[in-house]
Amino acid sequence: MIKAERHVTPMGVFEYPRLSSPDQKYNKYQVNLLMPSDSPEAIKLMDLINKAEEDNFKDCIQAAKLAKRKPPAREKVPYEMVVDYETGEETGMVRFKFNMLASGTRQDTGKPWKQRPVIYDAKRAVIPPEKIQIWG
């Protein structure tokens, strides 16, 4: 099993955040993070995501070969260049899309589980969920 790594995103502008309570329709906490596409932080984050996607795709292909199954389709990366709706041209910004399930049921035990995103302040101290409302 792959051990999940944790990363702190660089500073950016939130677009349609749902971090205080999950979106009830999709049972997800979610946020889009906008950053200048030419900033070193955005480039580093895109490289990190691309590397993780590439490693995951290689693992999936290897597993498919061992199981003698059809190789999987490549996943879409969770970022895109922002395009102006009127002109159709790129704006120089990149939109990163983040989400996490709020709750579910474990398949192996049948027990329900819940989770929520951890919010940090500028000094990387945890902000208690009851002290902040982030939605839009």
XYZ file of C-alpha atoms in Angstrom:
136
model
C 0.000 0.000 0.000
C 1.279 3.464 -0.870
C 1.876 5.770 2.083
C 0.260 9.160 1.529
C 2.524 12.185 1.709
C 1.365 15.510 3.128
C 2.226 18.812 1.538
C 1.428 22.432 2.309
C 0.232 24.398 -0.702
C 1.726 27.798 -1.469
C -0.311 30.935 -0.894
C -2.984 31.635 -3.485
C -6.556 32.819 -3.946
C -9.427 30.474 -3.040
C -12.163 29.974 -5.614
C -15.462 28.440 -4.431
C -14.114 27.079 -1.126
C -16.078 24.510 0.869
C -13.743 23.883 3.804
C -15.896 24.525 6.879
C -18.627 22.084 5.901
C -18.814 19.589 3.050
C -20.795 20.111 -0.132
C -23.891 18.065 0.696
C -24.562 17.076 -2.921
C -21.159 15.433 -3.414
C -20.190 14.720 0.247
C -16.870 16.510 -0.330
C -14.805 19.312 1.061
C -13.359 21.162 -1.925
C -11.503 24.266 -3.016
C -9.882 25.658 -6.144
C -6.594 27.486 -5.565
C -5.585 30.172 -8.093
C -1.934 31.155 -8.545
C 0.153 32.872 -11.235
C 1.208 30.081 -13.608
C 4.757 31.382 -13.951
C 5.443 31.617 -10.192
C 8.141 29.255 -8.864
C 5.679 27.916 -6.272
C 3.075 27.009 -8.915
C 5.699 25.376 -11.138
C 7.015 23.357 -8.178
C 3.479 22.224 -7.277
C 2.691 21.245 -10.888
C 5.965 19.259 -11.046
C 5.097 17.499 -7.769
C 1.629 16.579 -9.073
C 2.996 15.432 -12.451
C 5.594 13.202 -10.772
C 2.988 11.649 -8.448
C 0.638 11.019 -11.388
C 3.447 9.460 -13.437
C 4.501 7.173 -10.562
C 0.885 6.142 -9.946
C 0.331 5.427 -13.648
C 3.448 3.217 -13.783
C 2.228 1.283 -10.723
C -1.216 0.808 -12.310
C 0.280 -0.474 -15.551
C 2.489 -2.910 -13.631
C -0.499 -4.175 -11.611
C -2.553 -4.585 -14.803
C 0.236 -6.624 -16.408
C 0.469 -8.920 -13.369
C -3.304 -9.407 -13.321
C -3.376 -9.805 -17.135
C -5.885 -6.988 -17.479
C -6.232 -4.092 -19.862
C -4.006 -1.135 -18.876
C -5.910 1.749 -17.266
C -6.535 5.096 -18.907
C -4.323 7.950 -17.790
C -5.798 10.163 -15.061
C -6.371 13.860 -15.614
C -4.125 16.032 -13.425
C -5.994 18.244 -10.927
C -4.908 21.576 -12.354
C -5.614 23.619 -15.452
C -4.684 26.946 -16.971
C -7.388 29.570 -16.407
C -8.963 30.764 -19.674
C -10.823 34.049 -20.154
C -14.390 33.172 -21.166
C -14.773 36.126 -23.539
C -11.479 35.957 -25.434
C -10.626 32.279 -25.032
C -7.043 33.199 -24.103
C -5.090 32.070 -21.049
C -5.047 34.591 -18.214
C -1.624 33.677 -16.795
C -3.211 31.912 -13.808
C -3.374 28.224 -12.948
C -6.293 26.612 -11.076
C -5.470 23.728 -8.725
C -8.467 21.608 -7.719
C -8.456 19.936 -4.310
C -11.149 17.810 -2.682
C -11.614 15.117 -0.052
C -14.536 12.904 0.895
C -16.232 13.949 4.116
C -17.499 10.516 5.159
C -18.062 6.982 4.008
C -18.157 3.347 5.071
C -15.160 1.034 5.194
C -15.609 -1.857 2.789
C -13.713 -4.354 4.910
C -15.393 -3.685 8.280
C -18.586 -1.844 7.356
C -17.805 0.858 9.934
C -18.610 4.475 9.061
C -15.812 7.070 9.044
C -15.571 10.868 8.887
C -12.764 13.263 8.058
C -12.272 16.989 7.550
C -9.456 19.160 6.215
C -7.008 20.629 8.699
C -6.730 24.418 8.341
C -3.499 26.198 9.323
C -2.731 29.873 9.888
C 0.306 31.730 8.494
C 2.484 30.393 11.332
C 1.383 26.814 10.566
C -0.645 26.533 13.745
C -3.855 24.508 13.472
C -7.028 26.614 13.461
C -9.898 24.852 15.294
C -12.859 24.251 12.926
C -15.314 26.075 15.191
C -13.241 29.299 15.009
C -13.325 29.772 11.238
C -15.843 29.612 8.409
C -14.443 29.122 4.894
C -17.078 28.752 2.190
C -18.270 30.650 -0.821
